Amino acid sequence: MTVAQALRDATARLAATSDTARLDAEVLMAHALGCTRSDLLLRHMTGEVPPGFAALVERRLGHEPVAYITGSQEFYGLDLTVSPAVLIPRGDSETLIDAAREAFADATPQRVLDLGTGSGALLLAAATLWPQAEAIGIERSPDALAVATANGRRHAPHAQFIAGDWTLPNWSAALGRFDLVLANPPYVEDAADLAPSVRAHEPAQALFAGPDGLDDYRALIPQIPGLLSVCGIAMIEIGWTQTEAVIALAQAAGLTAKLHHDLGGRPRAIEMADPRNKALGKADLRD
Ligand code: GLN
């Protein structure tokens, strides 16, 4: 059987469990061949099917996400290592980076913090955009911290990844203040109807945040004023139904709140700042 035929067969089988069956088949085939997807399409279609391909398709049929099977996921142009210890970085989360770029315009944040960094995706995207900035990622899961640290070595060796848990007292005592605080906290309702690829495979502690999905926002948002420099902003990911609830928490913490949408047009991030922020020049970014 040729690679082209095996891709057709695998696509037909995967269509039962995946909305992206053809893409999944191609990515798994490229992984089995040890080449890029474009090399696969340009050079390997009439070649022999590599022996490992069938087993990869079986794993995907069991709802395992492609990124965990291949061990990598692209985010903001960076090739990141991922494992089941970390949430797979989503394209939707790139909204936070685009919105932060827009907010800073020609200015440069001097200190960037990522809360619940997971694979390190948000922090490393920021560290790549603003290589002069001090970049710190906080993570409570030791296994996730190891993944982030490995990604940091590849993409931004100056980035620091530190164990920490924002639900514990004094976790941020030594951190100081930041011009940009990023976070994609857990925000899914405990009982949410999630795809099996998410619920059965991605880390529950990165996803779930109580019955209404707001537990981590309730713990974190009141702490944001203590983490921001006067000209700083926080860019926090939300679920698309959580806009009003998260804006209310920001306002209760004395912060301004501005909504950003993702490329699908859904609410995706809330930008928070000290109300004095607007009155200050962007050139003067530090306290
Ligand atoms: N965006 C993820 C999902 O829909 C959830 C991420 C999170 O809880 N931070 O599965």
PDB file of C-alpha atoms in Angstrom, residues 1-8 10 14 22-37 40-41 44-45 47-54 56-57 66 69-70:
ATOM      1  CA  MET A   1       0.000   0.000   0.000  1.00  0.00           C
ATOM      2  CA  THR A   2       1.240   3.512  -0.806  1.00  0.00           C
ATOM      3  CA  VAL A   3       1.286   6.406   1.619  1.00  0.00           C
ATOM      4  CA  ALA A   4      -1.489   8.088  -0.407  1.00  0.00           C
ATOM      5  CA  GLN A   5      -3.758   5.042  -0.063  1.00  0.00           C
ATOM      6  CA  ALA A   6      -2.999   4.652   3.647  1.00  0.00           C
ATOM      7  CA  LEU A   7      -3.889   8.322   4.169  1.00  0.00           C
ATOM      8  CA  ARG A   8      -7.227   7.823   2.404  1.00  0.00           C
ATOM      9  CA  ALA A  10      -6.988   6.382   7.755  1.00  0.00           C
ATOM     10  CA  LEU A  14     -10.777   8.763  11.699  1.00  0.00           C
ATOM     11  CA  ARG A  22      -7.484  14.165   6.925  1.00  0.00           C
ATOM     12  CA  LEU A  23      -5.223  16.601   8.774  1.00  0.00           C
ATOM     13  CA  ASP A  24      -4.826  14.132  11.671  1.00  0.00           C
ATOM     14  CA  ALA A  25      -3.875  11.366   9.230  1.00  0.00           C
ATOM     15  CA  GLU A  26      -1.290  13.564   7.512  1.00  0.00           C
ATOM     16  CA  VAL A  27       0.261  14.763  10.771  1.00  0.00           C
ATOM     17  CA  LEU A  28       0.478  11.190  12.093  1.00  0.00           C
ATOM     18  CA  MET A  29       1.952   9.962   8.801  1.00  0.00           C
ATOM     19  CA  ALA A  30       4.578  12.720   8.808  1.00  0.00           C
ATOM     20  CA  HIS A  31       5.400  11.788  12.414  1.00  0.00           C
ATOM     21  CA  ALA A  32       5.755   8.094  11.482  1.00  0.00           C
ATOM     22  CA  LEU A  33       8.013   9.039   8.554  1.00  0.00           C
ATOM     23  CA  GLY A  34      10.016  11.480  10.665  1.00  0.00           C
ATOM     24  CA  CYS A  35       9.467  14.318   8.190  1.00  0.00           C
ATOM     25  CA  THR A  36       7.470  17.537   8.032  1.00  0.00           C
ATOM     26  CA  ARG A  37       3.919  17.588   6.672  1.00  0.00           C
ATOM     27  CA  LEU A  40       5.148  14.252   3.209  1.00  0.00           C
ATOM     28  CA  LEU A  41       2.885  15.939   0.658  1.00  0.00           C
ATOM     29  CA  HIS A  44       6.400  10.689   0.104  1.00  0.00           C
ATOM     30  CA  MET A  45       2.933  10.089  -1.329  1.00  0.00           C
ATOM     31  CA  GLY A  47       6.331   5.646  -1.053  1.00  0.00           C
ATOM     32  CA  GLU A  48       5.927   2.744   1.366  1.00  0.00           C
ATOM     33  CA  VAL A  49       3.813   3.149   4.483  1.00  0.00           C
ATOM     34  CA  PRO A  50       6.098   3.270   7.552  1.00  0.00           C
ATOM     35  CA  PRO A  51       5.517   0.410  10.017  1.00  0.00           C
ATOM     36  CA  GLY A  52       4.519   2.622  12.955  1.00  0.00           C
ATOM     37  CA  PHE A  53       1.643   4.422  11.208  1.00  0.00           C
ATOM     38  CA  ALA A  54      -1.169   1.941  11.970  1.00  0.00           C
ATOM     39  CA  LEU A  56      -0.677   5.900  15.690  1.00  0.00           C
ATOM     40  CA  VAL A  57      -4.050   5.796  13.918  1.00  0.00           C
ATOM     41  CA  VAL A  66      -2.756  14.297  17.932  1.00  0.00           C
ATOM     42  CA  ILE A  69       0.711  11.314  20.059  1.00  0.00           C
ATOM     43  CA  THR A  70       3.350  13.364  18.256  1.00  0.00           C
TER      44      THR A  70
END
